[in-house]
CSV table of C-alpha atoms in Angstrom, one decimal:
chain,number,residue,atom,x,y,z
A,1,MET,CA,10.9,-24.6,8.5
A,2,ASP,CA,8.6,-26.3,11.0
A,3,SER,CA,6.5,-28.9,9.1
A,4,HIS,CA,3.6,-28.1,11.5
A,5,ALA,CA,3.7,-24.4,10.7
A,6,PRO,CA,0.5,-22.9,9.1
A,7,GLN,CA,2.3,-22.5,5.7
A,8,HIS,CA,2.7,-26.3,5.5
A,9,SER,CA,-1.0,-26.9,6.2
A,10,PRO,CA,-3.5,-27.2,3.4
A,11,ARG,CA,-4.5,-23.7,2.3
A,12,TYR,CA,-8.1,-24.1,3.4
A,13,MET,CA,-7.1,-24.8,7.0
A,14,GLU,CA,-6.1,-22.8,10.0
A,15,LEU,CA,-7.2,-19.2,10.9
A,16,ALA,CA,-6.6,-16.8,8.0
A,17,THR,CA,-3.6,-14.6,8.6
A,18,PHE,CA,-1.7,-12.6,6.0
A,19,MET,CA,0.2,-15.1,3.8
A,20,ARG,CA,-0.3,-17.8,6.5
A,21,THR,CA,2.3,-16.1,8.8
A,22,PRO,CA,2.1,-16.5,12.6
A,23,TRP,CA,-0.3,-14.3,14.5
A,24,GLN,CA,1.5,-12.1,17.0
A,25,ALA,CA,-0.2,-9.2,18.7
A,26,ASP,CA,3.0,-7.8,20.1
A,27,PRO,CA,5.4,-6.5,17.4
A,28,ALA,CA,8.4,-6.9,19.6
A,29,GLY,CA,11.1,-8.8,17.9
A,30,LEU,CA,9.6,-8.6,14.4
A,31,GLN,CA,11.3,-7.2,11.4
A,32,VAL,CA,8.1,-6.8,9.4
A,33,ALA,CA,4.6,-6.4,10.9
A,34,LEU,CA,1.7,-7.3,8.7
A,35,ALA,CA,-1.3,-5.3,9.7
A,36,GLY,CA,-4.9,-4.5,8.6
A,37,VAL,CA,-6.7,-1.2,8.8
A,38,PRO,CA,-10.4,-2.0,8.2
A,39,TYR,CA,-11.6,1.6,7.7
A,40,ASP,CA,-13.3,3.3,4.8
A,41,GLY,CA,-14.7,6.5,6.4
A,42,GLY,CA,-12.5,8.6,4.1
A,43,VAL,CA,-14.1,7.5,0.8
A,44,THR,CA,-15.8,10.1,-1.4
A,45,CYS,CA,-17.9,7.6,-3.4
A,46,ARG,CA,-18.2,3.8,-3.2
A,47,PRO,CA,-17.5,2.3,0.2
A,48,GLY,CA,-16.5,-1.3,1.1
A,49,ALA,CA,-12.7,-1.1,1.7
A,50,ARG,CA,-13.3,-1.7,5.4
A,51,HIS,CA,-13.7,-5.3,4.3
A,52,GLY,CA,-10.4,-5.4,2.5
A,53,PRO,CA,-8.1,-6.7,5.2
A,54,ARG,CA,-10.2,-9.7,6.0
A,55,GLU,CA,-10.6,-10.8,2.3
A,56,ILE,CA,-7.0,-10.1,1.5
A,57,ARG,CA,-6.0,-12.4,4.4
A,58,ASN,CA,-8.3,-15.1,2.9
A,59,GLN,CA,-7.0,-14.8,-0.6
A,60,SER,CA,-3.4,-14.6,0.6
A,61,THR,CA,-3.5,-18.2,1.6
A,62,LEU,CA,-2.6,-18.8,-2.0
A,63,VAL,CA,0.7,-17.1,-1.6
A,64,ARG,CA,3.8,-19.4,-1.6
A,65,GLY,CA,7.3,-18.8,-0.3
A,66,ILE,CA,10.0,-18.6,-3.0
A,67,HIS,CA,9.7,-15.7,-5.5
A,68,HIS,CA,10.1,-16.9,-9.0
A,69,VAL,CA,12.3,-13.9,-10.1
A,70,HIS,CA,14.3,-13.0,-7.1
A,71,ARG,CA,14.6,-16.5,-5.7
A,72,ILE,CA,13.9,-14.9,-2.3
A,73,ASN,CA,11.8,-16.6,0.4
A,74,PRO,CA,10.8,-13.6,2.6
A,75,PHE,CA,9.4,-15.9,5.3
A,76,GLU,CA,12.9,-17.3,5.8
A,77,ARG,CA,14.8,-14.1,5.5
A,78,LEU,CA,12.5,-12.1,7.8
A,79,ASN,CA,10.9,-12.5,11.2
A,80,VAL,CA,7.4,-11.5,10.0
A,81,ALA,CA,4.0,-12.0,11.6
A,82,ASP,CA,0.4,-10.8,11.4
A,83,VAL,CA,-0.2,-8.3,14.2
A,84,GLY,CA,-3.9,-8.0,13.6
A,85,ASP,CA,-6.1,-5.0,12.8
A,86,VAL,CA,-6.2,-1.5,14.3
A,87,ARG,CA,-8.9,-1.3,16.9
A,88,PHE,CA,-11.0,1.9,16.9
A,89,SER,CA,-12.1,3.7,20.0
A,90,ARG,CA,-14.7,5.9,18.2
A,91,ILE,CA,-15.2,4.5,14.7
A,92,PHE,CA,-17.7,7.2,13.7
A,93,ASP,CA,-15.2,10.0,14.6
A,94,HIS,CA,-12.8,10.4,11.8
A,95,GLU,CA,-10.2,12.4,13.8
A,96,ALA,CA,-10.3,9.7,16.5
A,97,VAL,CA,-9.8,7.0,13.9
A,98,LEU,CA,-6.7,8.8,12.6
A,99,ALA,CA,-5.3,9.0,16.1
A,100,ASP,CA,-6.0,5.3,16.7
A,101,ILE,CA,-4.2,4.3,13.5
A,102,GLU,CA,-1.2,6.5,14.3
A,103,ALA,CA,-0.9,5.1,17.8
A,104,PHE,CA,-1.1,1.5,16.5
A,105,PHE,CA,1.7,2.1,14.0
A,106,ALA,CA,3.8,4.1,16.4
A,107,ARG,CA,3.9,1.0,18.6
A,108,ILE,CA,5.1,-1.0,15.6
A,109,HIS,CA,7.7,1.6,14.7
A,110,ALA,CA,8.9,1.8,18.3
A,111,ALA,CA,9.4,-2.0,18.3
A,112,GLY,CA,11.8,-1.7,15.4
A,113,ALA,CA,9.5,-3.4,12.9
A,114,ARG,CA,8.5,-2.1,9.5
A,115,PRO,CA,4.8,-2.1,8.7
A,116,LEU,CA,3.2,-3.8,5.6
A,117,THR,CA,-0.4,-2.9,5.7
A,118,ALA,CA,-3.7,-3.8,4.0
A,119,GLY,CA,-6.4,-1.1,3.9
A,120,GLY,CA,-8.8,0.3,4.1
A,121,ASP,CA,-9.2,3.4,2.0
A,122,HIS,CA,-6.2,5.6,1.1
A,123,SER,CA,-6.8,8.0,4.0
A,124,ILE,CA,-5.1,5.5,6.3
A,125,THR,CA,-1.7,6.2,4.8
A,126,LEU,CA,-1.5,9.6,6.4
A,127,PRO,CA,-1.6,8.4,10.0
A,128,ILE,CA,0.8,5.6,9.2
A,129,LEU,CA,3.3,8.2,7.9
A,130,ARG,CA,2.7,10.3,11.0
A,131,ALA,CA,3.7,7.3,13.1
A,132,ILE,CA,6.9,6.4,11.2
A,133,ALA,CA,8.2,9.5,9.4
A,134,ARG,CA,8.1,12.2,12.1
A,135,GLN,CA,11.8,12.3,12.5
A,136,GLN,CA,12.7,12.4,8.8
A,137,PRO,CA,10.6,12.9,5.7
A,138,VAL,CA,10.6,9.9,3.5
A,139,GLY,CA,10.6,9.3,-0.3
A,140,LEU,CA,7.5,7.9,-1.8
A,141,VAL,CA,6.6,5.5,-4.6
A,142,HIS,CA,2.9,5.9,-5.2
A,143,VAL,CA,1.0,3.6,-7.6
A,144,ASP,CA,-2.5,5.0,-8.2
A,145,ALA,CA,-4.9,6.4,-10.7
A,146,HIS,CA,-5.1,9.5,-8.6
A,147,THR,CA,-2.5,11.8,-7.1
A,148,ASP,CA,-4.5,12.0,-3.8
A,149,THR,CA,-3.2,15.6,-3.3
A,150,TRP,CA,-6.5,17.4,-3.4
A,151,GLY,CA,-7.6,19.8,-0.7
A,152,GLU,CA,-10.6,20.1,1.6
A,153,TRP,CA,-13.7,18.2,0.5
A,154,ASN,CA,-17.1,18.7,2.2
A,155,GLY,CA,-15.5,20.3,5.2
A,156,SER,CA,-12.7,17.8,5.8
A,157,ARG,CA,-9.0,17.6,4.7
A,158,PHE,CA,-8.7,14.0,5.8
A,159,HIS,CA,-10.3,11.9,3.1
A,160,HIS,CA,-8.8,9.4,0.6
A,161,GLY,CA,-8.2,12.1,-2.0
A,162,ALA,CA,-5.9,14.1,0.2
A,163,PRO,CA,-3.3,12.1,2.2
A,164,PHE,CA,-0.2,13.0,0.2
A,165,ARG,CA,-1.0,16.7,0.2
A,166,CYS,CA,-1.3,16.6,4.0
A,167,ALA,CA,1.9,14.4,4.2
A,168,VAL,CA,3.9,17.0,2.2
A,169,GLU,CA,2.5,19.9,4.1
A,170,GLU,CA,3.3,18.2,7.4
A,171,GLY,CA,6.8,17.4,6.4
A,172,LEU,CA,6.3,13.6,6.3
A,173,VAL,CA,7.1,13.1,2.6
A,174,ASP,CA,9.9,14.9,0.7
A,175,PRO,CA,8.1,15.8,-2.6
A,176,ARG,CA,11.4,15.9,-4.4
A,177,ARG,CA,11.8,12.2,-3.7
A,178,ALA,CA,8.2,11.3,-4.5
A,179,VAL,CA,7.0,9.6,-7.7
A,180,GLN,CA,3.3,9.0,-8.6
A,181,ILE,CA,2.7,6.3,-11.2
A,182,GLY,CA,-0.3,5.5,-13.4
A,183,ILE,CA,-2.2,8.8,-12.9
A,184,ARG,CA,-5.3,9.2,-15.1
A,185,GLY,CA,-9.0,9.9,-15.2
A,186,GLY,CA,-10.9,13.2,-15.6
A,187,GLN,CA,-11.4,15.5,-12.7
A,188,MET,CA,-13.7,18.4,-11.9
A,189,ILE,CA,-10.8,20.6,-11.0
A,190,ASP,CA,-7.0,20.1,-11.6
A,191,ASP,CA,-6.0,21.2,-8.0
A,192,GLY,CA,-4.5,17.8,-7.1
A,193,TRP,CA,-2.4,17.5,-10.3
A,194,ARG,CA,-1.1,21.0,-9.9
A,195,PHE,CA,-0.2,20.5,-6.2
A,196,SER,CA,1.8,17.4,-7.0
A,197,ARG,CA,3.8,19.1,-9.8
A,198,ASP,CA,4.2,22.5,-8.1
A,199,SER,CA,5.5,20.8,-4.9
A,200,GLY,CA,8.1,18.9,-6.8
A,201,MET,CA,6.6,15.5,-7.1
A,202,ARG,CA,7.3,13.4,-10.3
A,203,VAL,CA,3.9,12.6,-11.8
A,204,ILE,CA,3.9,9.9,-14.4
A,205,PHE,CA,0.5,9.9,-16.1
A,206,ILE,CA,-0.6,6.6,-17.7
A,207,GLU,CA,0.1,7.9,-21.2
A,208,GLU,CA,3.8,8.5,-20.3
A,209,PHE,CA,3.9,5.2,-18.5
A,210,THR,CA,2.8,3.5,-21.7
A,211,ALA,CA,5.2,5.5,-23.9
A,212,LEU,CA,8.2,5.0,-21.7
A,213,GLY,CA,7.6,1.3,-20.9
A,214,VAL,CA,8.0,-0.4,-17.5
A,215,PRO,CA,11.8,-0.6,-17.5
A,216,ALA,CA,12.2,3.1,-18.1
A,217,VAL,CA,9.6,3.9,-15.4
A,218,ILE,CA,11.5,1.7,-13.0
A,219,ALA,CA,14.7,3.6,-13.8
A,220,GLU,CA,12.9,7.0,-13.3
A,221,ALA,CA,11.3,5.9,-10.0
A,222,ARG,CA,14.7,4.7,-8.7
A,223,ARG,CA,16.3,8.0,-9.8
A,224,VAL,CA,13.7,10.1,-8.0
A,225,VAL,CA,13.7,8.2,-4.6
A,226,GLY,CA,17.4,7.7,-4.5
A,227,ASP,CA,19.1,5.9,-1.7
A,228,GLY,CA,17.2,7.2,1.3
A,229,PRO,CA,14.2,5.6,3.1
A,230,VAL,CA,11.1,5.1,1.0
A,231,TYR,CA,7.5,4.4,1.7
A,232,VAL,CA,5.7,2.4,-1.0
A,233,THR,CA,1.9,2.8,-1.3
A,234,PHE,CA,-0.1,0.8,-3.8
A,235,ASP,CA,-3.7,1.7,-4.6
A,236,VAL,CA,-5.4,-1.1,-6.5
A,237,ASP,CA,-7.3,1.4,-8.6
A,238,GLY,CA,-3.9,2.2,-10.2
A,239,LEU,CA,-4.6,-1.1,-12.1
A,240,ASP,CA,-7.2,-1.3,-14.9
A,241,PRO,CA,-10.6,-2.3,-13.4
A,242,ALA,CA,-10.5,-5.4,-15.7
A,243,TYR,CA,-8.1,-6.7,-13.0
A,244,THR,CA,-9.4,-4.9,-9.9
A,245,PRO,CA,-13.1,-4.2,-10.3
A,246,GLY,CA,-13.5,-4.3,-6.5
A,247,THR,CA,-12.4,-0.8,-5.7
A,248,GLY,CA,-14.0,2.4,-4.7
A,249,THR,CA,-12.9,4.7,-7.6
A,250,PRO,CA,-12.2,2.6,-10.7
A,251,GLU,CA,-10.6,4.3,-13.7
A,252,VAL,CA,-10.4,2.5,-17.0
A,253,GLY,CA,-7.2,2.4,-19.1
A,254,GLY,CA,-4.9,1.5,-16.2
A,255,ILE,CA,-1.8,-0.7,-15.5
A,256,THR,CA,-2.0,-4.4,-15.9
A,257,THR,CA,-1.2,-6.9,-13.1
A,258,ARG,CA,1.8,-8.0,-15.0
A,259,GLU,CA,3.2,-4.5,-15.4
A,260,ALA,CA,2.5,-3.9,-11.7
A,261,GLN,CA,4.5,-6.9,-10.7
A,262,GLN,CA,7.3,-6.0,-13.0
A,263,LEU,CA,7.3,-2.5,-11.6
A,264,LEU,CA,7.6,-3.6,-8.0
A,265,GLN,CA,10.2,-6.3,-8.9
A,266,GLY,CA,12.3,-3.6,-10.5
A,267,LEU,CA,12.5,-1.7,-7.3
A,268,MET,CA,14.6,-4.4,-5.6
A,269,GLY,CA,17.3,-2.9,-3.4
A,270,ILE,CA,15.5,0.4,-2.5
A,271,GLN,CA,15.3,1.1,1.3
A,272,VAL,CA,11.6,0.3,2.0
A,273,MET,CA,10.7,1.5,5.5
A,274,GLY,CA,7.0,0.6,5.1
A,275,ALA,CA,4.4,-0.1,2.5
A,276,ASP,CA,0.7,-0.6,2.1
A,277,VAL,CA,-2.0,-1.9,-0.4
A,278,VAL,CA,-5.2,0.0,-0.2
A,279,GLU,CA,-8.7,0.4,-1.7
A,280,VAL,CA,-9.6,-3.3,-2.0
A,281,SER,CA,-13.4,-3.3,-1.8
A,282,PRO,CA,-14.6,-6.9,-1.8
A,283,PRO,CA,-18.4,-6.1,-2.1
A,284,PHE,CA,-17.8,-4.9,-5.7
A,285,ASP,CA,-16.0,-8.1,-6.7
A,286,PRO,CA,-17.7,-11.3,-5.6
A,287,SER,CA,-15.1,-13.3,-7.5
A,288,GLY,CA,-12.4,-12.4,-4.9
A,289,ASN,CA,-9.9,-11.6,-7.7
A,290,THR,CA,-9.3,-8.0,-6.5
A,291,ALA,CA,-8.4,-9.2,-3.1
A,292,LEU,CA,-6.1,-11.8,-4.7
A,293,VAL,CA,-4.4,-9.0,-6.6
A,294,GLY,CA,-4.0,-7.1,-3.3
A,295,ALA,CA,-2.5,-10.1,-1.6
A,296,THR,CA,-0.1,-10.7,-4.5
A,297,MET,CA,1.1,-7.1,-4.4
A,298,MET,CA,1.6,-7.4,-0.6
A,299,TYR,CA,3.8,-10.4,-1.3
A,300,GLU,CA,5.8,-8.5,-3.9
A,301,LEU,CA,6.3,-5.7,-1.4
A,302,LEU,CA,7.3,-8.2,1.3
A,303,CYS,CA,10.0,-9.5,-1.1
A,304,LEU,CA,11.3,-6.0,-1.6
A,305,MET,CA,11.6,-5.6,2.2
A,306,ALA,CA,13.3,-9.0,2.4
A,307,GLY,CA,15.7,-8.2,-0.4
A,308,GLU,CA,16.9,-4.8,0.7
A,309,GLY,CA,20.4,-4.4,-0.4
A,310,ALA,CA,20.1,-7.2,-3.0
A,311,PRO,CA,21.3,-6.5,-6.5
A,312,ARG,CA,18.7,-5.4,-9.1
């Protein structure tokens, strides 16, 4: 590796990019494109996730190369770069924002690169899926406190509580190959839970997660998604707020950071066609720890993308 590359500079130097990768606006030639979507117009309560990509970039300067479990260095295995953030034409028009996100990721997909994205609230995942899964519905590994399969809310279907209902209804996600992990927290109605189960999704509530243990959950997730293409989406509120207080909809009693890393590490070898980490809201965590967790999970996902086909 070039000794003058940003990854060999002190971590407090250079312009902040995701994991100190090169900045490259054009995704041509990339295998993985790291991107930010600084948008939180889909939140139903606490805002702030629009600031997620910038702070995740900052905290990701702490990421190093060689993974301690897999012994994979994704920066050597992959041609990977930071392609910047989605730019919005009409940021106060939610439908226009969705179109801008879809167009941005369609360009990445057309270039043959796989996206690894920092949000932004969870509504951003729907237009990403529209960009990369039009030709074939994908499997889904979804870590979250919430199923995000609710219906219309305050006159809109496109909010952060609904992307996977829309994705199933639009034929972007195959619900028989979708697993939702860490679900918990009271709801005013059970519509989302029912939609997930009735459509065929495998829902693992936190109580089952604890009873099974992480290795069994990994085995179940692998069984559900099978050998086809998979999108992995990681909402940081799937973790206990002791680890990620900087998020819009915290739910106590969640997954630990160690369990989350073990879970993602156990998915090595699945066919990851894209992934995201969402709902990091830096204003609710002045310590920066939530963004560090987000950056760490992005690194784990990048290692999965680099190790595709590797043994478990």
